[in-house]
mmCIF file of C-alpha atoms in Angstrom:
data_model
loop_
_atom_site.group_PDB
_atom_site.id
_atom_site.type_symbol
_atom_site.label_atom_id
_atom_site.label_comp_id
_atom_site.label_asym_id
_atom_site.label_seq_id
_atom_site.Cartn_x
_atom_site.Cartn_y
_atom_site.Cartn_z
ATOM 1 C CA MET A 214 61.419 51.538 -152.167
ATOM 2 C CA THR A 215 63.411 49.879 -149.373
ATOM 3 C CA LEU A 216 61.375 47.764 -146.970
ATOM 4 C CA VAL A 217 62.399 48.027 -143.307
ATOM 5 C CA SER A 218 61.456 45.131 -141.041
ATOM 6 C CA LEU A 219 61.850 45.602 -137.302
ATOM 7 C CA SER A 220 61.792 42.293 -135.404
ATOM 8 C CA PHE A 221 62.260 41.453 -131.740
ATOM 9 C CA GLU A 222 63.417 38.276 -130.014
ATOM 10 C CA VAL A 223 61.450 37.789 -126.770
ATOM 11 C CA HIS A 224 62.815 35.057 -124.509
ATOM 12 C CA GLN A 225 63.511 34.721 -120.809
ATOM 13 C CA PRO A 226 65.459 31.612 -119.685
ATOM 14 C CA ILE A 227 64.384 29.520 -116.731
ATOM 15 C CA ARG A 228 67.033 29.272 -114.054
ATOM 16 C CA LEU A 229 68.027 26.046 -112.336
ATOM 17 C CA LYS A 230 68.557 25.940 -108.601
ATOM 18 C CA LYS A 231 72.122 26.929 -107.839
ATOM 19 C CA ASN A 232 72.663 23.835 -105.688
ATOM 20 C CA PHE A 233 71.091 21.468 -108.225
ATOM 21 C CA PHE A 234 74.306 19.568 -108.912
ATOM 22 C CA TRP A 235 76.148 19.852 -105.601
ATOM 23 C CA ASP A 236 73.224 18.672 -103.452
ATOM 24 C CA GLY A 237 72.806 15.514 -105.497
ATOM 25 C CA TYR A 238 69.448 16.487 -107.046
ATOM 26 C CA MET A 239 70.353 14.671 -110.262
ATOM 27 C CA ASN A 240 70.583 11.317 -108.477
ATOM 28 C CA ARG A 241 67.184 11.265 -106.778
ATOM 29 C CA GLN A 242 64.620 8.880 -108.194
ATOM 30 C CA VAL A 243 61.369 9.956 -106.507
ATOM 31 C CA VAL A 244 60.361 13.546 -107.089
ATOM 32 C CA PRO A 245 57.000 14.808 -105.763
ATOM 33 C CA ASP A 246 57.074 18.157 -107.624
ATOM 34 C CA LEU A 247 59.333 18.336 -110.659
ATOM 35 C CA TRP A 248 59.048 22.088 -111.058
ATOM 36 C CA LYS A 249 60.232 22.799 -107.505
ATOM 37 C CA TYR A 250 62.809 20.033 -107.808
ATOM 38 C CA TYR A 251 64.699 21.541 -110.736
ATOM 39 C CA PHE A 252 63.983 25.247 -110.903
ATOM 40 C CA ASP A 253 64.550 28.297 -108.734
ATOM 41 C CA ASP A 254 61.006 29.629 -108.953
ATOM 42 C CA PRO A 255 61.446 32.636 -106.603
ATOM 43 C CA GLU A 256 64.487 33.792 -108.574
ATOM 44 C CA ASN A 257 62.730 33.243 -111.910
ATOM 45 C CA GLN A 258 59.768 35.279 -110.721
ATOM 46 C CA ARG A 259 61.958 38.050 -109.311
ATOM 47 C CA ILE A 260 63.830 38.472 -112.579
ATOM 48 C CA PHE A 261 60.702 38.218 -114.717
ATOM 49 C CA GLU A 262 58.976 40.864 -112.609
ATOM 50 C CA ARG A 263 61.974 43.169 -112.893
ATOM 51 C CA VAL A 264 62.310 42.809 -116.661
ATOM 52 C CA SER A 265 58.552 43.186 -117.118
ATOM 53 C CA ASP A 266 58.596 46.578 -115.408
ATOM 54 C CA LYS A 267 61.856 47.781 -116.947
ATOM 55 C CA CYS A 268 61.412 46.418 -120.478
ATOM 56 C CA TYR A 269 58.323 44.537 -121.619
ATOM 57 C CA LEU A 270 55.573 46.891 -120.469
ATOM 58 C CA PRO A 271 57.224 50.242 -121.281
ATOM 59 C CA ALA A 272 58.529 48.936 -124.615
ATOM 60 C CA ASN A 273 55.081 47.626 -125.520
ATOM 61 C CA ARG A 274 53.558 50.997 -124.685
ATOM 62 C CA ALA A 275 56.103 52.760 -126.905
ATOM 63 C CA ILE A 276 55.516 50.373 -129.833
ATOM 64 C CA LEU A 277 51.727 50.601 -129.465
ATOM 65 C CA GLU A 278 51.945 54.388 -129.393
ATOM 66 C CA GLY A 279 53.901 54.368 -132.652
ATOM 67 C CA ILE A 280 51.460 51.995 -134.323
ATOM 68 C CA LYS A 281 48.401 54.001 -133.308
ATOM 69 C CA LYS A 282 49.868 57.315 -134.468
ATOM 70 C CA LEU A 283 50.331 55.994 -137.998
ATOM 71 C CA GLN A 284 47.485 53.495 -138.183
ATOM 72 C CA GLY A 285 45.196 54.131 -141.131
ATOM 73 C CA SER A 286 47.840 55.957 -143.138
ATOM 74 C CA ASN A 287 49.287 54.546 -146.325
ATOM 75 C CA ARG A 288 52.669 54.211 -144.589
ATOM 76 C CA SER A 289 52.105 52.392 -141.321
ATOM 77 C CA PHE A 290 54.478 51.374 -138.544
ATOM 78 C CA LYS A 291 54.837 47.587 -138.385
ATOM 79 C CA VAL A 292 56.927 45.228 -136.249
ATOM 80 C CA SER A 293 57.273 41.515 -135.592
ATOM 81 C CA TYR A 294 57.899 39.416 -132.499
ATOM 82 C CA SER A 295 59.417 35.986 -131.996
ATOM 83 C CA PHE A 296 58.284 34.696 -128.590
ATOM 84 C CA SER A 297 59.687 31.510 -127.118
ATOM 85 C CA GLY A 298 57.109 29.174 -125.616
ATOM 86 C CA VAL A 299 59.039 29.392 -122.351
ATOM 87 C CA PHE A 300 58.573 33.169 -122.295
ATOM 88 C CA LEU A 301 54.832 32.904 -122.906
ATOM 89 C CA GLU A 302 54.534 30.321 -120.113
ATOM 90 C CA GLU A 303 56.324 32.686 -117.739
ATOM 91 C CA CYS A 304 53.932 35.471 -118.726
ATOM 92 C CA GLN A 305 51.007 33.238 -117.818
ATOM 93 C CA ARG A 306 52.646 32.168 -114.564
ATOM 94 C CA TYR A 307 54.005 35.477 -113.277
ATOM 95 C CA ARG A 308 52.634 38.469 -115.209
ATOM 96 C CA PRO A 309 49.437 37.970 -117.227
ATOM 97 C CA ASP A 310 49.327 41.737 -117.754
ATOM 98 C CA VAL A 311 52.476 41.470 -119.877
ATOM 99 C CA LEU A 312 50.858 38.836 -122.069
ATOM 100 C CA ASP A 313 47.727 40.986 -122.366
ATOM 101 C CA SER A 314 49.860 43.895 -123.584
ATOM 102 C CA PHE A 315 51.385 41.725 -126.319
ATOM 103 C CA VAL A 316 47.915 40.539 -127.341
ATOM 104 C CA ASP A 317 46.845 44.181 -127.615
ATOM 105 C CA LEU A 318 49.768 44.820 -129.957
ATOM 106 C CA VAL A 319 48.952 41.843 -132.164
ATOM 107 C CA GLN A 320 45.314 42.861 -132.392
ATOM 108 C CA THR A 321 46.287 46.127 -134.103
ATOM 109 C CA GLY A 322 46.972 44.101 -137.260
ATOM 110 C CA MET A 323 50.384 45.779 -137.570
ATOM 111 C CA VAL A 324 52.328 42.993 -135.828
ATOM 112 C CA GLU A 325 53.559 39.700 -137.251
ATOM 113 C CA VAL A 326 54.259 36.820 -134.857
ATOM 114 C CA LEU A 327 57.052 34.448 -135.855
ATOM 115 C CA ASP A 328 57.418 30.777 -135.045
ATOM 116 C CA GLN A 329 60.495 29.307 -133.354
ATOM 117 C CA THR A 330 61.318 26.329 -131.130
ATOM 118 C CA TYR A 331 59.055 26.149 -128.085
ATOM 119 C CA TYR A 332 61.962 25.884 -125.646
ATOM 120 C CA HIS A 333 64.417 28.161 -127.482
ATOM 121 C CA SER A 334 66.578 25.058 -127.633
ATOM 122 C CA LEU A 335 69.457 23.511 -129.582
ATOM 123 C CA ALA A 336 67.262 20.707 -130.925
ATOM 124 C CA SER A 337 68.033 21.770 -134.504
ATOM 125 C CA LEU A 338 71.567 20.456 -133.941
ATOM 126 C CA TYR A 339 70.380 16.889 -133.247
ATOM 127 C CA ASP A 340 71.099 14.287 -135.915
ATOM 128 C CA ASP A 341 67.475 13.136 -135.734
ATOM 129 C CA PRO A 342 65.211 16.125 -136.500
ATOM 130 C CA GLN A 343 62.087 14.667 -134.859
ATOM 131 C CA GLU A 344 62.504 16.426 -131.504
ATOM 132 C CA TYR A 345 63.170 19.696 -133.305
ATOM 133 C CA ILE A 346 60.030 19.323 -135.414
ATOM 134 C CA GLU A 347 57.953 18.464 -132.343
ATOM 135 C CA GLN A 348 59.090 21.623 -130.580
ATOM 136 C CA ILE A 349 58.168 23.740 -133.600
ATOM 137 C CA LYS A 350 54.718 22.145 -133.690
ATOM 138 C CA MET A 351 54.280 22.799 -129.960
ATOM 139 C CA HIS A 352 55.175 26.437 -130.504
ATOM 140 C CA ARG A 353 52.815 26.704 -133.455
ATOM 141 C CA GLU A 354 49.915 25.443 -131.354
ATOM 142 C CA LEU A 355 50.726 27.805 -128.468
ATOM 143 C CA ILE A 356 50.754 30.803 -130.816
ATOM 144 C CA TRP A 357 47.362 29.712 -132.123
ATOM 145 C CA ASP A 358 45.981 29.283 -128.602
ATOM 146 C CA ILE A 359 47.139 32.739 -127.462
ATOM 147 C CA PHE A 360 47.006 34.903 -130.581
ATOM 148 C CA ALA A 361 44.812 32.894 -133.008
ATOM 149 C CA LEU A 362 47.551 33.186 -135.625
ATOM 150 C CA ARG A 363 49.359 30.717 -137.886
ATOM 151 C CA PRO A 364 52.863 32.165 -138.433
ATOM 152 C CA THR A 365 54.381 31.941 -141.904
ATOM 153 C CA THR A 366 57.875 33.170 -140.944
ATOM 154 C CA PHE A 367 60.266 31.002 -138.952
ATOM 155 C CA GLU A 368 63.226 31.995 -136.780
ATOM 156 C CA ASN A 369 65.328 29.220 -135.305
ATOM 157 C CA THR A 370 66.938 29.621 -131.878
ATOM 158 C CA GLU A 371 69.555 32.408 -131.956
ATOM 159 C CA LEU A 372 69.226 32.393 -135.782
ATOM 160 C CA ILE A 373 71.000 29.020 -135.998
ATOM 161 C CA TYR A 374 70.722 28.084 -139.653
ATOM 162 C CA SER A 375 71.846 25.720 -142.404
ATOM 163 C CA ASP A 376 70.396 24.408 -145.658
ATOM 164 C CA LYS A 377 68.985 21.456 -143.694
ATOM 165 C CA ILE A 378 67.129 23.744 -141.293
ATOM 166 C CA ALA A 379 65.714 25.747 -144.207
ATOM 167 C CA GLN A 380 64.492 22.561 -145.881
ATOM 168 C CA ILE A 381 62.691 21.444 -142.706
ATOM 169 C CA ALA A 382 60.991 24.851 -142.418
ATOM 170 C CA ASP A 383 60.012 24.675 -146.075
ATOM 171 C CA ARG A 384 58.450 21.221 -145.653
ATOM 172 C CA MET A 385 56.513 22.515 -142.629
ATOM 173 C CA GLY A 386 54.912 25.183 -144.796
ATOM 174 C CA TYR A 387 56.767 28.336 -143.787
ATOM 175 C CA LYS A 388 57.216 31.042 -146.397
ATOM 176 C CA ALA A 389 60.273 32.767 -144.915
ATOM 177 C CA ILE A 390 63.144 32.013 -142.561
ATOM 178 C CA PHE A 391 65.750 34.237 -140.875
ATOM 179 C CA THR A 392 69.462 33.897 -140.325
ATOM 180 C CA GLU A 393 72.476 36.103 -139.655
ATOM 181 C CA GLY A 394 73.646 38.498 -142.355
ATOM 182 C CA VAL A 395 77.271 37.374 -142.445
ATOM 183 C CA VAL A 396 76.717 34.918 -145.280
ATOM 184 C CA ALA A 397 75.771 37.449 -147.986
ATOM 185 C CA ASP A 398 74.623 41.039 -148.430
ATOM 186 C CA PRO A 399 71.796 41.217 -145.853
ATOM 187 C CA ASN A 400 69.763 43.757 -147.796
ATOM 188 C CA TYR A 401 68.363 41.295 -150.308
ATOM 189 C CA VAL A 402 66.162 38.198 -150.224
ATOM 190 C CA TYR A 403 67.616 34.802 -151.129
ATOM 191 C CA ARG A 404 66.412 31.274 -151.865
ATOM 192 C CA PRO A 405 67.889 28.208 -150.079
ATOM 193 C CA PRO A 406 68.593 25.278 -152.426
ATOM 194 C CA ASN A 407 65.784 22.788 -153.115
ATOM 195 C CA THR A 408 63.146 24.933 -151.389
ATOM 196 C CA LYS A 409 60.473 27.526 -152.123
ATOM 197 C CA ILE A 410 61.110 29.410 -148.890
ATOM 198 C CA ALA A 411 62.532 32.964 -148.773
ATOM 199 C CA LEU A 412 65.745 33.490 -146.802
ATOM 200 C CA LEU A 413 65.925 36.803 -144.928
ATOM 201 C CA LEU A 414 69.209 38.016 -143.468
ATOM 202 C CA ARG A 415 69.594 40.138 -140.349
ATOM 203 C CA ASN A 416 71.536 43.345 -140.870
ATOM 204 C CA TYR A 417 73.715 42.839 -137.817
ATOM 205 C CA GLN A 418 75.634 46.105 -138.124
ATOM 206 C CA LEU A 419 72.545 48.300 -138.045
ATOM 207 C CA THR A 420 70.963 46.042 -135.399
ATOM 208 C CA ASP A 421 74.001 46.206 -133.131
ATOM 209 C CA ASP A 422 74.074 49.990 -133.427
ATOM 210 C CA ILE A 423 70.906 49.880 -131.317
ATOM 211 C CA GLY A 424 71.510 46.730 -129.301
ATOM 212 C CA PHE A 425 75.124 47.224 -128.226
ATOM 213 C CA ARG A 426 76.580 50.574 -129.262
ATOM 214 C CA PHE A 427 73.618 52.812 -128.444
ATOM 215 C CA SER A 428 74.868 53.936 -125.011
ATOM 216 C CA SER A 429 78.611 53.594 -125.620
ATOM 217 C CA HIS A 430 80.287 56.947 -125.016
ATOM 218 C CA ASN A 431 83.397 55.613 -126.773
ATOM 219 C CA TRP A 432 81.488 55.088 -130.024
ATOM 220 C CA GLU A 433 82.284 57.754 -132.599
ATOM 221 C CA GLU A 434 78.580 58.006 -133.507
ATOM 222 C CA TYR A 435 77.402 58.570 -129.921
ATOM 223 C CA PRO A 436 74.768 59.729 -129.216
ATOM 224 C CA LEU A 437 72.554 57.807 -131.608
ATOM 225 C CA THR A 438 69.340 59.680 -132.322
ATOM 226 C CA ALA A 439 66.328 58.487 -134.277
ATOM 227 C CA ASP A 440 66.861 61.026 -137.059
ATOM 228 C CA LYS A 441 70.514 60.024 -137.459
ATOM 229 C CA TYR A 442 69.613 56.340 -137.552
ATOM 230 C CA ALA A 443 66.836 56.947 -140.085
ATOM 231 C CA SER A 444 69.294 58.779 -142.328
ATOM 232 C CA TRP A 445 71.568 55.718 -142.240
ATOM 233 C CA LEU A 446 68.666 53.508 -143.269
ATOM 234 C CA ALA A 447 67.775 55.859 -146.117
ATOM 235 C CA ARG A 448 71.336 55.687 -147.471
ATOM 236 C CA THR A 449 71.616 51.901 -147.182
ATOM 237 C CA PRO A 450 71.688 50.234 -150.626
ATOM 238 C CA GLY A 451 69.548 47.181 -151.341
ATOM 239 C CA LYS A 452 65.896 46.208 -151.308
ATOM 240 C CA CYS A 453 65.266 45.502 -147.614
ATOM 241 C CA ILE A 454 66.769 46.163 -144.193
ATOM 242 C CA ASN A 455 66.072 43.561 -141.530
ATOM 243 C CA ILE A 456 66.660 44.865 -137.999
ATOM 244 C CA PHE A 457 66.380 42.004 -135.490
ATOM 245 C CA CYS A 458 67.352 42.486 -131.841
ATOM 246 C CA ASP A 459 66.615 41.235 -128.351
ATOM 247 C CA TYR A 460 63.540 42.957 -126.959
ATOM 248 C CA GLU A 461 65.412 43.441 -123.694
ATOM 249 C CA THR A 462 67.510 45.993 -125.545
ATOM 250 C CA PHE A 463 64.799 48.407 -124.446
ATOM 251 C CA GLY A 464 65.106 49.108 -120.744
ATOM 252 C CA GLU A 465 67.154 46.099 -119.641
ATOM 253 C CA HIS A 466 70.309 46.082 -121.769
ATOM 254 C CA GLN A 467 69.968 49.786 -122.531
ATOM 255 C CA TRP A 468 68.516 51.440 -119.434
ATOM 256 C CA ILE A 469 65.855 54.118 -119.544
ATOM 257 C CA ASP A 470 68.351 56.892 -118.764
ATOM 258 C CA THR A 471 70.197 56.165 -122.042
ATOM 259 C CA GLY A 472 67.223 57.571 -123.953
ATOM 260 C CA ILE A 473 66.399 54.244 -125.604
ATOM 261 C CA PHE A 474 62.636 54.672 -125.174
ATOM 262 C CA ASP A 475 62.732 58.178 -126.641
ATOM 263 C CA PHE A 476 64.623 56.660 -129.556
ATOM 264 C CA ILE A 477 62.055 53.953 -130.323
ATOM 265 C CA ARG A 478 59.155 56.408 -129.925
ATOM 266 C CA SER A 479 60.702 58.801 -132.431
ATOM 267 C CA LEU A 480 61.945 56.205 -134.904
ATOM 268 C CA PRO A 481 58.709 55.555 -136.902
ATOM 269 C CA ASN A 482 58.153 59.196 -137.834
ATOM 270 C CA GLN A 483 61.841 59.772 -138.546
ATOM 271 C CA VAL A 484 62.029 56.748 -140.860
ATOM 272 C CA LEU A 485 58.882 57.713 -142.759
ATOM 273 C CA ARG A 486 60.265 61.183 -143.478
ATOM 274 C CA TYR A 487 62.155 59.425 -146.269
ATOM 275 C CA GLU A 488 60.096 58.575 -149.336
ATOM 276 C CA ASN A 489 62.315 55.593 -150.160
ATOM 277 C CA LEU A 490 61.643 53.832 -146.816
ATOM 278 C CA GLN A 491 58.611 51.847 -145.721
ATOM 279 C CA PHE A 492 58.026 49.557 -142.753
ATOM 280 C CA ALA A 493 57.061 45.965 -143.549
ATOM 281 C CA THR A 494 56.714 42.709 -141.672
ATOM 282 C CA PRO A 495 59.043 39.819 -142.580
ATOM 283 C CA CYS A 496 56.272 37.978 -144.415
ATOM 284 C CA GLU A 497 55.619 41.125 -146.472
ATOM 285 C CA VAL A 498 59.317 41.402 -147.302
ATOM 286 C CA ALA A 499 59.361 37.766 -148.418
ATOM 287 C CA GLY A 500 56.180 38.162 -150.441
ATOM 288 C CA THR A 501 57.151 41.424 -152.117
ATOM 289 C CA ILE A 502 60.839 41.099 -152.991
ATOM 290 C CA PRO A 503 61.861 38.261 -155.340
ATOM 291 C CA PRO A 504 64.966 36.272 -154.395
ATOM 292 C CA GLU A 505 68.201 37.766 -155.625
ATOM 293 C CA ARG A 506 69.761 34.329 -156.112
ATOM 294 C CA GLU A 507 70.093 30.888 -154.572
ATOM 295 C CA LEU A 508 72.201 30.837 -151.407
ATOM 296 C CA SER A 509 73.562 27.594 -149.958
ATOM 297 C CA ILE A 510 74.847 27.424 -146.369
ATOM 298 C CA GLU A 511 75.934 23.908 -145.478
ATOM 299 C CA SER A 512 77.604 24.591 -142.107
ATOM 300 C CA PHE A 513 75.724 26.049 -139.144
ATOM 301 C CA VAL A 514 75.720 29.811 -138.694
ATOM 302 C CA SER A 515 74.085 31.860 -135.936
ATOM 303 C CA TRP A 516 74.028 35.380 -134.552
ATOM 304 C CA ALA A 517 76.124 34.497 -131.484
ATOM 305 C CA ASP A 518 79.576 35.892 -130.738
ATOM 306 C CA LEU A 519 82.191 36.978 -133.243
ATOM 307 C CA GLU A 520 82.428 33.473 -134.706
ATOM 308 C CA ARG A 521 78.733 33.486 -135.715
ATOM 309 C CA ASN A 522 78.484 29.697 -135.374
ATOM 310 C CA THR A 523 77.590 27.187 -132.629
ATOM 311 C CA SER A 524 80.869 27.341 -130.671
ATOM 312 C CA CYS A 525 79.148 29.682 -128.224
ATOM 313 C CA TRP A 526 77.193 26.674 -126.865
ATOM 314 C CA LEU A 527 79.331 23.693 -127.894
ATOM 315 C CA GLY A 528 82.771 25.178 -127.564
ATOM 316 C CA ASN A 529 84.231 22.960 -124.860
ATOM 317 C CA ALA A 530 84.025 19.436 -123.451
ATOM 318 C CA LEU A 531 81.662 20.339 -120.618
ATOM 319 C CA GLN A 532 79.147 21.866 -123.013
ATOM 320 C CA HIS A 533 79.353 18.839 -125.309
ATOM 321 C CA ALA A 534 78.814 16.516 -122.348
ATOM 322 C CA CYS A 535 75.704 18.447 -121.267
ATOM 323 C CA PHE A 536 74.410 18.479 -124.815
ATOM 324 C CA ILE A 537 74.856 14.735 -125.282
ATOM 325 C CA GLN A 538 73.346 13.897 -121.885
ATOM 326 C CA GLN A 539 70.330 16.069 -122.596
ATOM 327 C CA LYS A 540 69.755 14.269 -125.909
ATOM 328 C CA ARG A 541 69.916 10.922 -124.140
ATOM 329 C CA LEU A 542 67.166 11.976 -121.723
ATOM 330 C CA GLN A 543 64.643 12.478 -124.515
ATOM 331 C CA ALA A 544 63.968 8.810 -125.261
ATOM 332 C CA PRO A 545 63.351 7.612 -121.673
ATOM 333 C CA ALA A 546 61.225 10.672 -120.972
ATOM 334 C CA LYS A 547 59.009 9.922 -123.956
ATOM 335 C CA ARG A 548 58.746 6.224 -123.046
ATOM 336 C CA GLU A 549 57.287 7.012 -119.643
ATOM 337 C CA PRO A 550 53.702 5.697 -119.427
ATOM 338 C CA ARG A 551 50.903 8.238 -119.614
ATOM 339 C CA PRO A 552 49.367 9.976 -117.816
ATOM 340 C CA ARG A 553 52.562 11.708 -116.817
ATOM 341 C CA PRO A 554 52.844 13.502 -113.483
ATOM 342 C CA PRO A 555 52.193 17.236 -113.381
ATOM 343 C CA GLY A 556 55.226 19.165 -114.529
ATOM 344 C CA HIS A 557 56.710 16.265 -116.477
ATOM 345 C CA LEU A 558 56.902 18.018 -119.818
ATOM 346 C CA GLU A 559 57.914 21.268 -118.186
ATOM 347 C CA ASP A 560 60.681 19.353 -116.430
ATOM 348 C CA SER A 561 62.129 17.992 -119.638
ATOM 349 C CA GLY A 562 61.489 21.075 -121.715
ATOM 350 C CA PRO A 563 62.988 24.050 -119.903
ATOM 351 C CA LEU A 564 66.223 22.147 -119.345
ATOM 352 C CA ARG A 565 66.774 22.372 -123.095
ATOM 353 C CA PRO A 566 67.449 26.114 -123.299
ATOM 354 C CA SER A 567 69.685 26.024 -120.217
ATOM 355 C CA LEU A 568 72.573 24.988 -122.463
ATOM 356 C CA LEU A 569 72.334 28.226 -124.402
ATOM 357 C CA TYR A 570 74.064 30.266 -121.717
ATOM 358 C CA LEU A 571 76.824 27.969 -120.503
ATOM 359 C CA HIS A 572 79.561 30.160 -121.923
ATOM 360 C CA PRO A 573 82.982 28.802 -120.900
ATOM 361 C CA ARG A 574 84.635 32.221 -120.852
ATOM 362 C CA ARG A 575 84.030 35.887 -121.512
ATOM 363 C CA ARG A 576 83.902 36.508 -125.219
ATOM 364 C CA ALA A 577 83.322 39.473 -127.444
ATOM 365 C CA GLY A 578 80.061 39.658 -129.316
ATOM 366 C CA ARG A 579 76.381 39.129 -128.767
ATOM 367 C CA GLY A 580 76.502 35.895 -126.747
ATOM 368 C CA ALA A 581 78.925 37.187 -124.143
ATOM 369 C CA GLN A 582 76.983 40.376 -123.634
ATOM 370 C CA LEU A 583 73.845 38.388 -122.938
ATOM 371 C CA LEU A 584 75.384 36.933 -119.820
ATOM 372 C CA GLN A 585 75.871 40.084 -117.840
ATOM 373 C CA PRO A 586 72.313 41.509 -117.839
ATOM 374 C CA LEU A 587 70.710 38.088 -117.389
ATOM 375 C CA ARG A 588 72.882 37.211 -114.370
ATOM 376 C CA LEU A 589 72.414 33.498 -114.871
ATOM 377 C CA PRO A 590 73.394 31.139 -112.033
ATOM 378 C CA LEU A 591 76.014 28.844 -113.534
#
């Protein structure tokens, strides 16, 4: 039996004001409202509203429909979500109905919620891991507050991973952790050195068939139908298949007229036509399949771009300068006497993920393709 886990990354970045630098905002000392000072709230709301209507709500309806059709059977449809804390805050601020729809999904019992960094940040790359650990704890508490769950699977920002990151997750009590499937055969479970945690690898080829190639008329496999995709899964050797894509694949990256929603609605039944396939959550994969072997990854890997490392975010001098300056802001921000003014933590926090999309040039691969649909103001 091959276990198929279907996981979704759900994050929406917060956009800075376009004139933030040129109007001298960085040099002002007295700020009455930090949120309005840094961030383009009307633009953030406009984009969140658009993506909610094009992606989040219709995708949630399609997933819920699939779960309900198979609920109670011995072969259920299961998925998992990794929400950034920033995304959940935006739900609360702009579209509570979107958050309610995710809660409805979780309450079916067929959905696993993963932990990640609260701000979808690069804090795991800091020499001192304390900030990184604090962000994970913040995220853990938010997931408890909203969903009343304690996640056991961890996914670092953009699947950034190394042995060190796995060891931190292990010490924090997680049972499984994800990274990109370029380091070994992705269809098995592994064990990082000096840990008890299970290492799950994303099958990037099968994921990108949905995320990037689905609507490409130049692709030799176009059009991709649910029955064709299920047949590929059934023929894939190994013990598990971990599909992990951006949730905005559905309706935002791949528009409704591509047939992407018909695809995801049909996929559960098409997959379960095969006796050797069964849906499972990541924690079930980790708990069911013993590790194939120990796998050590000393240098950082990620799911970004063709390089699958951190050069997507730290590939030039400007990015390094931003990264270093942001690290330097942490200490003075934390030294500020309490109580802090409203928006203080939000001010410091959402600036952290802003580095993720400062791509210096157009590049092939996942990171470059993120830029176009998000239309970030650089």
